[in-house]
Backbone as CSV, one residue per row, in Angstrom:
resi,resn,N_x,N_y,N_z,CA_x,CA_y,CA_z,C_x,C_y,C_z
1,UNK,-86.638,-38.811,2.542,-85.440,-38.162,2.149,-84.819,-38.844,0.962
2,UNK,-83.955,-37.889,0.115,-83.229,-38.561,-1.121,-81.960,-38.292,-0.943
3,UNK,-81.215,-39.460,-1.996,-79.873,-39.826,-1.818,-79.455,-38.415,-2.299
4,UNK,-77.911,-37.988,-1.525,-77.732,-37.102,-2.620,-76.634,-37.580,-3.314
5,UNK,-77.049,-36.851,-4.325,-76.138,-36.654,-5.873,-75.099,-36.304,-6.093
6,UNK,-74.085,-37.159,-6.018,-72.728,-37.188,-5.818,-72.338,-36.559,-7.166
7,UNK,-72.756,-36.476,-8.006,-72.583,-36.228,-9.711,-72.001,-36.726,-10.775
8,UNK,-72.630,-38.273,-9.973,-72.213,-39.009,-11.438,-73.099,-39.883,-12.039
9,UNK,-73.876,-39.628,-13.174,-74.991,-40.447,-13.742,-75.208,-41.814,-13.775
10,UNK,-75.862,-42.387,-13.221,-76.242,-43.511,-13.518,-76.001,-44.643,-14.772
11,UNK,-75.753,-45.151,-14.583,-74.824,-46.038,-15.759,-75.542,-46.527,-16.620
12,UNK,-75.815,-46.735,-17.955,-76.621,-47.118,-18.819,-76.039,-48.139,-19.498
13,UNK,-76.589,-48.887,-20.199,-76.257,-50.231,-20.594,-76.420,-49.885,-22.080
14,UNK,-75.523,-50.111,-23.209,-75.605,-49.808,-24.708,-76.657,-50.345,-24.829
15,UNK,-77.314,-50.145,-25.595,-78.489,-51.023,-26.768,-77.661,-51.513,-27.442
16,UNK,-78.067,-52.488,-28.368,-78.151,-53.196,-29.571,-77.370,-52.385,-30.500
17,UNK,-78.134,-51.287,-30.644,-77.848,-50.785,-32.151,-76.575,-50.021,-31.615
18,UNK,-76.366,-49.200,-30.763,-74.909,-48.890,-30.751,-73.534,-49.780,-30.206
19,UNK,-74.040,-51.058,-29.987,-72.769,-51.917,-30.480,-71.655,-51.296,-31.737
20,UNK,-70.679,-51.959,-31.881,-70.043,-51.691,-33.128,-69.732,-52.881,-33.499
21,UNK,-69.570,-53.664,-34.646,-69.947,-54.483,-35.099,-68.356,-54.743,-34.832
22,UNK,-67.806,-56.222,-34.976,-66.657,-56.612,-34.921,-65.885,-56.803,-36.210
23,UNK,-64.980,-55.764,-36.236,-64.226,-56.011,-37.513,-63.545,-56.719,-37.993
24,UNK,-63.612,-57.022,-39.306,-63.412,-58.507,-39.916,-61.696,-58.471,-39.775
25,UNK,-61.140,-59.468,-39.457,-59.910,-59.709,-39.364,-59.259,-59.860,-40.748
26,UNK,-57.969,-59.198,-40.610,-57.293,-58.933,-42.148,-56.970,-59.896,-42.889
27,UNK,-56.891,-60.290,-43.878,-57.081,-61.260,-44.778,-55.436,-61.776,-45.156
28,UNK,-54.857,-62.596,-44.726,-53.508,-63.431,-44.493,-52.755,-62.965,-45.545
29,UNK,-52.033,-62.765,-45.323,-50.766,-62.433,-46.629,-50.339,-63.754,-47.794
30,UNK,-50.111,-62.988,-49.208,-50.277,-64.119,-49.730,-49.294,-64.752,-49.647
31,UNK,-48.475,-65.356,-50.421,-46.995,-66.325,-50.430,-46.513,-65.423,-51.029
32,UNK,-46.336,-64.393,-52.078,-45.838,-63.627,-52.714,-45.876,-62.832,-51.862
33,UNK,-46.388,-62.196,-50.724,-46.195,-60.891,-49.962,-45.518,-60.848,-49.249
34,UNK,-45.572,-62.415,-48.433,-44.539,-62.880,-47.564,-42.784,-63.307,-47.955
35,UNK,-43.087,-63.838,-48.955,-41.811,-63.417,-49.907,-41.088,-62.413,-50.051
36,UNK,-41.696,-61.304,-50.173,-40.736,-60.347,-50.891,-40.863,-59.618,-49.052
37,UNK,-41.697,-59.753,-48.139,-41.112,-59.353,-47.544,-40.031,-60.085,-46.355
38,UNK,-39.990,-61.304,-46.528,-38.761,-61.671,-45.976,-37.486,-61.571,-47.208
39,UNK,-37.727,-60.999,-48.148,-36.560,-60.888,-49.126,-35.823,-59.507,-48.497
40,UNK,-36.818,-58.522,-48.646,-36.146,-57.274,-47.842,-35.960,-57.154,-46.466
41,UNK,-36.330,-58.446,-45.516,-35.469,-58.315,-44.306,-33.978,-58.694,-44.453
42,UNK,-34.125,-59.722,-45.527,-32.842,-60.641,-45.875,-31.792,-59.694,-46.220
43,UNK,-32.515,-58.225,-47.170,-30.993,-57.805,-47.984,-31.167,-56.544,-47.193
44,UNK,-31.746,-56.513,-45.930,-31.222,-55.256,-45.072,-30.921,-55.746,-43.896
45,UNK,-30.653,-56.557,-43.373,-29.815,-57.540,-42.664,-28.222,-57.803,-43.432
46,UNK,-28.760,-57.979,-44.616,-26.802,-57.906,-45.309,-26.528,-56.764,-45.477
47,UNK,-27.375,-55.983,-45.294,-26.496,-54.527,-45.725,-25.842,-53.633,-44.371
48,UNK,-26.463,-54.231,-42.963,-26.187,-54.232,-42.087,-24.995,-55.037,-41.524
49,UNK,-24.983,-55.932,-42.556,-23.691,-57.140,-41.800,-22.715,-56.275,-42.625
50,UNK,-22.907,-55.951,-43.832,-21.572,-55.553,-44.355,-20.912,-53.983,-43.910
51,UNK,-22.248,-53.201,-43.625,-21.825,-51.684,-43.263,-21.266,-52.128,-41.386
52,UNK,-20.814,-53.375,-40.904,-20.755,-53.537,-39.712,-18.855,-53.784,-39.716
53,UNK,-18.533,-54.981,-41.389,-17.809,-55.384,-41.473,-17.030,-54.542,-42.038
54,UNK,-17.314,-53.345,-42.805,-16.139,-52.246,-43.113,-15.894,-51.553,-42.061
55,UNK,-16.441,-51.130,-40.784,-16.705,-50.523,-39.889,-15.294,-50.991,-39.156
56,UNK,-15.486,-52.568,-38.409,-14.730,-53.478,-37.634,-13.423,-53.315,-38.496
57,UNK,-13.375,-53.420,-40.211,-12.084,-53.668,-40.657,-11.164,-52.036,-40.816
58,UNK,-11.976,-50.750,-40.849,-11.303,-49.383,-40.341,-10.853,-49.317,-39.453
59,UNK,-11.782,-49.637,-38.429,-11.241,-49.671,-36.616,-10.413,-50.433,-36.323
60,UNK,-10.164,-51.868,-37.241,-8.884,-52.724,-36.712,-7.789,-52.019,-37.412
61,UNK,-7.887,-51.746,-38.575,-6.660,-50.786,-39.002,-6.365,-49.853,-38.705
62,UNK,-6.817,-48.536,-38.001,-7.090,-47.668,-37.511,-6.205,-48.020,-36.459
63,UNK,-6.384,-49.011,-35.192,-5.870,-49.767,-34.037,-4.585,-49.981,-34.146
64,UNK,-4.196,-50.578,-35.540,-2.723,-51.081,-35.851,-2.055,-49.765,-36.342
65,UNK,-2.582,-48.971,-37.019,-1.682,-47.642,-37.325,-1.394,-47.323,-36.254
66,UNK,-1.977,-46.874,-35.104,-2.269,-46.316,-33.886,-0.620,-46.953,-32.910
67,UNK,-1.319,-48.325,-33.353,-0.127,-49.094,-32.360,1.655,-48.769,-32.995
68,UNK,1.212,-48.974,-34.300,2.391,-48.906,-34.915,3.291,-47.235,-34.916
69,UNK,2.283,-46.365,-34.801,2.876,-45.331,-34.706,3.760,-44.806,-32.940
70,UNK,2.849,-45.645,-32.076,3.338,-45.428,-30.778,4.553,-46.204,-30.581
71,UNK,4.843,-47.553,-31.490,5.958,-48.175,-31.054,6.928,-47.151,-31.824
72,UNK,6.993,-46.640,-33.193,8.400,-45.964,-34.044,8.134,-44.887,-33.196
73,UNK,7.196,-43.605,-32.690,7.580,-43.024,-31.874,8.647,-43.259,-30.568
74,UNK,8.464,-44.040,-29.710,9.378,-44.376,-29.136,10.675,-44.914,-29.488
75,UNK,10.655,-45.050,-30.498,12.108,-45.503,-30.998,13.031,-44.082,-31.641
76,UNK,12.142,-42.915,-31.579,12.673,-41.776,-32.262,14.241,-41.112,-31.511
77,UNK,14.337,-41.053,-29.799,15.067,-41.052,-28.912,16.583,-42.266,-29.593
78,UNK,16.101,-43.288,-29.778,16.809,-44.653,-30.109,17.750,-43.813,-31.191
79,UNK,17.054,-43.849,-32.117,17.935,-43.008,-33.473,18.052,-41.953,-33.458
80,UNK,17.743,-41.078,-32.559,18.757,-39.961,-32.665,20.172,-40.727,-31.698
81,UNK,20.379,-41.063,-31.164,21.385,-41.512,-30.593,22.230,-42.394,-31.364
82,UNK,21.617,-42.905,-32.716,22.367,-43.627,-33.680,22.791,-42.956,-34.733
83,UNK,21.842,-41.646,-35.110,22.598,-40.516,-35.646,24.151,-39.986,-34.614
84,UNK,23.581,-39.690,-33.679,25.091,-39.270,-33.040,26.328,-39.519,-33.004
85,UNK,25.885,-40.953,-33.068,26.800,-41.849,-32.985,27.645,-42.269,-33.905
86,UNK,26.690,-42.167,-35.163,27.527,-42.000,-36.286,28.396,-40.794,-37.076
87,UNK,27.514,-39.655,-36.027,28.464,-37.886,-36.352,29.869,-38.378,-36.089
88,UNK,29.982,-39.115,-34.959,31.179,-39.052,-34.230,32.035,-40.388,-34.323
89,UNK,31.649,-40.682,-35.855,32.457,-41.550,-36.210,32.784,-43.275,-35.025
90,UNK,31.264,-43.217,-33.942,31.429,-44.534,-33.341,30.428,-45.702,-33.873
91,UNK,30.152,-45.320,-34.943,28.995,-46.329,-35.285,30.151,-47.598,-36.416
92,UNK,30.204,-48.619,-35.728,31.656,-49.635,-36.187,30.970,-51.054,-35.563
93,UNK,31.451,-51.950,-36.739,31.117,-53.176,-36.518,29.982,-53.782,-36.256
94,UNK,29.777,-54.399,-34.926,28.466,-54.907,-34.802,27.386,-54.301,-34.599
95,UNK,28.285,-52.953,-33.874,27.017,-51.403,-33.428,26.391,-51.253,-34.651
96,UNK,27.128,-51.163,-35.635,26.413,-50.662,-36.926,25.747,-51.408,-38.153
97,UNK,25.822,-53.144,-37.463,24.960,-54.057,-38.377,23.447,-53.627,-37.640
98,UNK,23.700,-53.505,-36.320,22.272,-53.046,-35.194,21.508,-51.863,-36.078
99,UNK,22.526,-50.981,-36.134,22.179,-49.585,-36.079,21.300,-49.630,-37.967
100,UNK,22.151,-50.268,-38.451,21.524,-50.515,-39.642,20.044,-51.257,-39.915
101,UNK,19.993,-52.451,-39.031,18.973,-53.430,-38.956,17.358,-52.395,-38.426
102,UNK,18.230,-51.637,-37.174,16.632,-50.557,-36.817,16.537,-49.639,-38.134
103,UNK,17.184,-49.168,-38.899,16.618,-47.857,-39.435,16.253,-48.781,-40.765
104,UNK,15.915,-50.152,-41.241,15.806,-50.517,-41.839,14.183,-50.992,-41.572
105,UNK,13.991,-51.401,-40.353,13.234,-51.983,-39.936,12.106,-50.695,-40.097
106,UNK,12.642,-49.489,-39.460,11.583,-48.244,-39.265,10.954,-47.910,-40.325
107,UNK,11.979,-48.090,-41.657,11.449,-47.476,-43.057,10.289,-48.853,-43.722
108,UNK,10.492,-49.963,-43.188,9.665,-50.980,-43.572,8.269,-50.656,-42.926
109,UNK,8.439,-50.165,-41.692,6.944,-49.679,-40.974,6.597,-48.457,-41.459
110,UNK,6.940,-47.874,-42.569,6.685,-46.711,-42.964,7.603,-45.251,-42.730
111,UNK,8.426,-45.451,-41.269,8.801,-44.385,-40.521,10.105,-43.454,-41.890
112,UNK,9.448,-42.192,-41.977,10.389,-41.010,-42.730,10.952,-39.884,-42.373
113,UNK,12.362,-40.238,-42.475,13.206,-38.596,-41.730,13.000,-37.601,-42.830
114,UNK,12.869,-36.564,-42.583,13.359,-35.062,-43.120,13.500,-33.970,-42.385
115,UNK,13.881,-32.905,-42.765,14.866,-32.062,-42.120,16.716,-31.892,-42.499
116,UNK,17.414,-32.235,-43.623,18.183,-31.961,-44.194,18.392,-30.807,-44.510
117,UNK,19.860,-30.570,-44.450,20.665,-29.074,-45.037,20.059,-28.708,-46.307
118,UNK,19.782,-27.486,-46.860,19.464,-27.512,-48.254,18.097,-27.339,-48.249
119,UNK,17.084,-28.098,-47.699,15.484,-28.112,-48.039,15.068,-27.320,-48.022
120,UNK,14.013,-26.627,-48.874,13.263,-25.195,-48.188,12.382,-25.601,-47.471
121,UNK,12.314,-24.643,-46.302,11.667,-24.524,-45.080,10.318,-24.293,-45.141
122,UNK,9.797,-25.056,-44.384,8.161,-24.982,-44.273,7.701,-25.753,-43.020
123,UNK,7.105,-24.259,-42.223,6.694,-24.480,-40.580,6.037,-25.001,-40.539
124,UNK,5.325,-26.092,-41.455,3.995,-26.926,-40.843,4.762,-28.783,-40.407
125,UNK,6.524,-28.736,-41.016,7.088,-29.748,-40.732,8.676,-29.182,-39.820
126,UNK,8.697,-27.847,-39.933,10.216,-27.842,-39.325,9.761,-26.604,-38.562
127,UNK,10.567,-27.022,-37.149,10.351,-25.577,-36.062,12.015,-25.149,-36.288
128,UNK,11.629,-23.774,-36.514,12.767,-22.580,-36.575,13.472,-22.465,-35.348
129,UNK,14.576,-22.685,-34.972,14.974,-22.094,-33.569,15.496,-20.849,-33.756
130,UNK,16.445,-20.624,-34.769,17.156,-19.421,-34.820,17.551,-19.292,-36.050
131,UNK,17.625,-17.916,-36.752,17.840,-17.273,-38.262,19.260,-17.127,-38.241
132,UNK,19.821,-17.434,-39.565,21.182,-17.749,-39.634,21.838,-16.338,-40.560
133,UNK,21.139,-15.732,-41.205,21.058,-14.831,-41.626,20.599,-14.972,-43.344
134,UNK,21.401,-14.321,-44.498,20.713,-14.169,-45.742,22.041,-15.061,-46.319
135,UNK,21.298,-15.552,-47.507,22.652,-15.678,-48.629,22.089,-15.698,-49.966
136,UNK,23.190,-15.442,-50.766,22.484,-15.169,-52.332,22.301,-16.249,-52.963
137,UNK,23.007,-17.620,-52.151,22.402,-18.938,-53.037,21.584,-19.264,-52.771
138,UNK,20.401,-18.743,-52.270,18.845,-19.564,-52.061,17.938,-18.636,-52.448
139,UNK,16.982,-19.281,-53.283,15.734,-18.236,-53.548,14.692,-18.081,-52.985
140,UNK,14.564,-19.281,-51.848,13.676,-18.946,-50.663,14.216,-19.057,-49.209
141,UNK,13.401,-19.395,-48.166,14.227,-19.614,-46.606,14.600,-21.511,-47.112
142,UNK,15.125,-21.352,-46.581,16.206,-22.571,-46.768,16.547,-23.160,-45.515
143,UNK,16.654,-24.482,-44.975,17.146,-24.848,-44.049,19.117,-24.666,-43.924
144,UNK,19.513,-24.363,-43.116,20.936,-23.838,-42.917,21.461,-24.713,-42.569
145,UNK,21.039,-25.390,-41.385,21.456,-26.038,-40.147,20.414,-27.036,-39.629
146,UNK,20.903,-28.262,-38.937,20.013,-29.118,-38.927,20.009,-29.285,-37.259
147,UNK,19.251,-29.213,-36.078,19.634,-29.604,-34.625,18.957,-31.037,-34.805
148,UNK,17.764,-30.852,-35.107,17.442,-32.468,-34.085,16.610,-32.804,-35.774
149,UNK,16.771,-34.029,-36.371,15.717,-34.465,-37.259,14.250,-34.510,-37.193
150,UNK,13.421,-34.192,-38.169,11.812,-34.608,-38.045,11.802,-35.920,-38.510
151,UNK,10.918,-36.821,-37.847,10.310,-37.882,-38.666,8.656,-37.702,-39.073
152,UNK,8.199,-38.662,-39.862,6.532,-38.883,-39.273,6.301,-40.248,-40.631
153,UNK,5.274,-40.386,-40.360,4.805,-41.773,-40.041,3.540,-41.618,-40.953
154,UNK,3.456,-41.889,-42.944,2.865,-41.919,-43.270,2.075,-40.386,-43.241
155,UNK,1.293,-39.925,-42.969,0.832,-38.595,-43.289,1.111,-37.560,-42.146
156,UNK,1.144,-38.438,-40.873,1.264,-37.528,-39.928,2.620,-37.520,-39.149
157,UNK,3.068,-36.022,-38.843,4.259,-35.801,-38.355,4.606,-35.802,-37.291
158,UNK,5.412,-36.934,-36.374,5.551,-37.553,-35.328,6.184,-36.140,-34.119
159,UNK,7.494,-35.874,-34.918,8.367,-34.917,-34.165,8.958,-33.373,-35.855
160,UNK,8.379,-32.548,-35.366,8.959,-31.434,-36.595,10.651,-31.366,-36.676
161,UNK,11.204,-31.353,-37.371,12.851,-30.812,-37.609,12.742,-29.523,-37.354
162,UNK,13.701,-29.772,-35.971,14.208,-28.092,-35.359,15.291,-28.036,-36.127
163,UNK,15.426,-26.581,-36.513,16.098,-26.153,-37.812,16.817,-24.991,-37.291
164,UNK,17.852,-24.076,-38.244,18.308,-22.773,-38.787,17.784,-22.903,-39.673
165,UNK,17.689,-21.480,-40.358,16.963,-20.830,-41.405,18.048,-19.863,-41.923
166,UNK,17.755,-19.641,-43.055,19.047,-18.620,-44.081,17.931,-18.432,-45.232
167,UNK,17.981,-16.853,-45.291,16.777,-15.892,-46.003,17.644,-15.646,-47.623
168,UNK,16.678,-15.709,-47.688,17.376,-15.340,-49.603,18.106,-14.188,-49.502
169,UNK,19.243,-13.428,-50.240,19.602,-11.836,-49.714,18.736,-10.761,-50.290
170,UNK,18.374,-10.057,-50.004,17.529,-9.041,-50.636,18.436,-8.029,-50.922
171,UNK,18.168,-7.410,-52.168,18.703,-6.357,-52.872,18.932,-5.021,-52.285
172,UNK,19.553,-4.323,-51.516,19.907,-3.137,-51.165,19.524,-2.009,-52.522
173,UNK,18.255,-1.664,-53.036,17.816,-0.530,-53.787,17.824,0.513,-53.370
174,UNK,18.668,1.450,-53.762,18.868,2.848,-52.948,17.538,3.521,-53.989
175,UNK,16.518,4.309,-53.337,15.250,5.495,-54.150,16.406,6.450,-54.842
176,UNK,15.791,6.233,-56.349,16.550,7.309,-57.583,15.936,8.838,-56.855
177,UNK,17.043,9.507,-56.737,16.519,10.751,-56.897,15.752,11.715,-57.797
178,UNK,15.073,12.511,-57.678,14.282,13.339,-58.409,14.607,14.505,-58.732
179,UNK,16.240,14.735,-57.848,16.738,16.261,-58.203,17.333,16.202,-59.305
180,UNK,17.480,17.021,-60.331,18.659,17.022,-61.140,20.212,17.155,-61.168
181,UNK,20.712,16.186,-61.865,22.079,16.004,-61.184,22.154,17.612,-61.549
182,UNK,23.758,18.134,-60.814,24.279,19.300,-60.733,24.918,19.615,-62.111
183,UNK,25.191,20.858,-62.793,26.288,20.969,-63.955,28.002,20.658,-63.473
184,UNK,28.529,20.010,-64.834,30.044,20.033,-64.170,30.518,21.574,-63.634
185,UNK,31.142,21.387,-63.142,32.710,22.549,-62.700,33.116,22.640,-63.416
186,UNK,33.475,23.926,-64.054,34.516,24.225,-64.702,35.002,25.239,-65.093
187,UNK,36.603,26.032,-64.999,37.194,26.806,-65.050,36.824,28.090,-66.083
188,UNK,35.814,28.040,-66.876,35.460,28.786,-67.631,34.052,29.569,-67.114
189,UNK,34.079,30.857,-67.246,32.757,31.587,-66.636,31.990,31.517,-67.691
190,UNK,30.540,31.536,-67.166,29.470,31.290,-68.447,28.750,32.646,-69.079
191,UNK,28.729,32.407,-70.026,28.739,33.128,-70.774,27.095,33.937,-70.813
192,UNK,27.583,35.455,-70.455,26.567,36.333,-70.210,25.802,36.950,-71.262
């Protein structure tokens, strides 16, 4: 009896000739190759340190705007209450070396009111509460009335100035008629 044949051939041993010969190992880099290429690890390693160090010095400034804008925000409450205070004629003496020292301090951190009587109006910094009506001294919408001040902080606008608004007056043009005016009246019959 014979083995059976599981189906897998018998294993053969290479010859000689189909060896593959061992390939010659690469020939060492010279001093000049190695040079220039540790030169370009060198200046892309600095170009990495420096695209790392503008990076760190945006984000730390970035951090301090950030901070700085959250502290004068909170102080916005503060001065309106030092505006008030001064509507009503209580801002006196030492209140008002204080009151002076913060709004001095805010404009040193950048912090800018607007929203004044007079300004023309523009909704991307002042919210409208209510239309005051027209007048003939303004040639555009105009702030009327001032409720609460806007500030903001370098480019961006912290709190908008809630406002009145007063519209330029527009001209009442009555449409010319197209009939012909009428003949006068008059005591004399026309002549047939």
């Amino acid at each position: 009896m014979s083995e059976p044949d599981n189906g897998s051939a018998p294993e053969q041993e290479p010859t000689p000739a189909e060896e593959t010969p061992p390939a010659e190992a690469p020939a060492p880099p010279s001093l000049e190759q190695q040079l220039a290429e540790r030169t370009a690890d060198l200046q892309r390693l600095q170009a990495e340190y420096v695209n790392y160090k503008r990076r760190v010095d945006r984000d730390r400034e970035l951090v301090r705007a950030q901070g700085e804008t959250a502290v004068l925000q909170s102080l916005l409450t503060v001065l309106d209450d030092i505006g008030r205070a001064d509507e009503h004629g209580e801002l006196e003496g030492g209140f008002k070396a204080v009151a002076d020292a913060i709004h001095q301090l805010a404009a040193k951190h950048g912090l800018e009111s607007f929203g004044a009587k007079g300004e023309p109006f523009d909704p991307s910094v002042h919210e409208a509460v209510f239309h005051a009506g027209e007048s003939a001294d303004v040639d555009t919408t105009t702030i009327d009335s001032v409720l609460r001040i806007g500030y903001r902080h370098g480019d961006r606008v912290l709190r908008p100035a809630t406002v009145g608004v007063v519209e330029p007056a527009t001209e009442d043009v009555q449409p010319q008629s197209t009939q012909e005016p009428a003949a006068p009246l008059t005591d004399e019959a026309p002549d047939e």
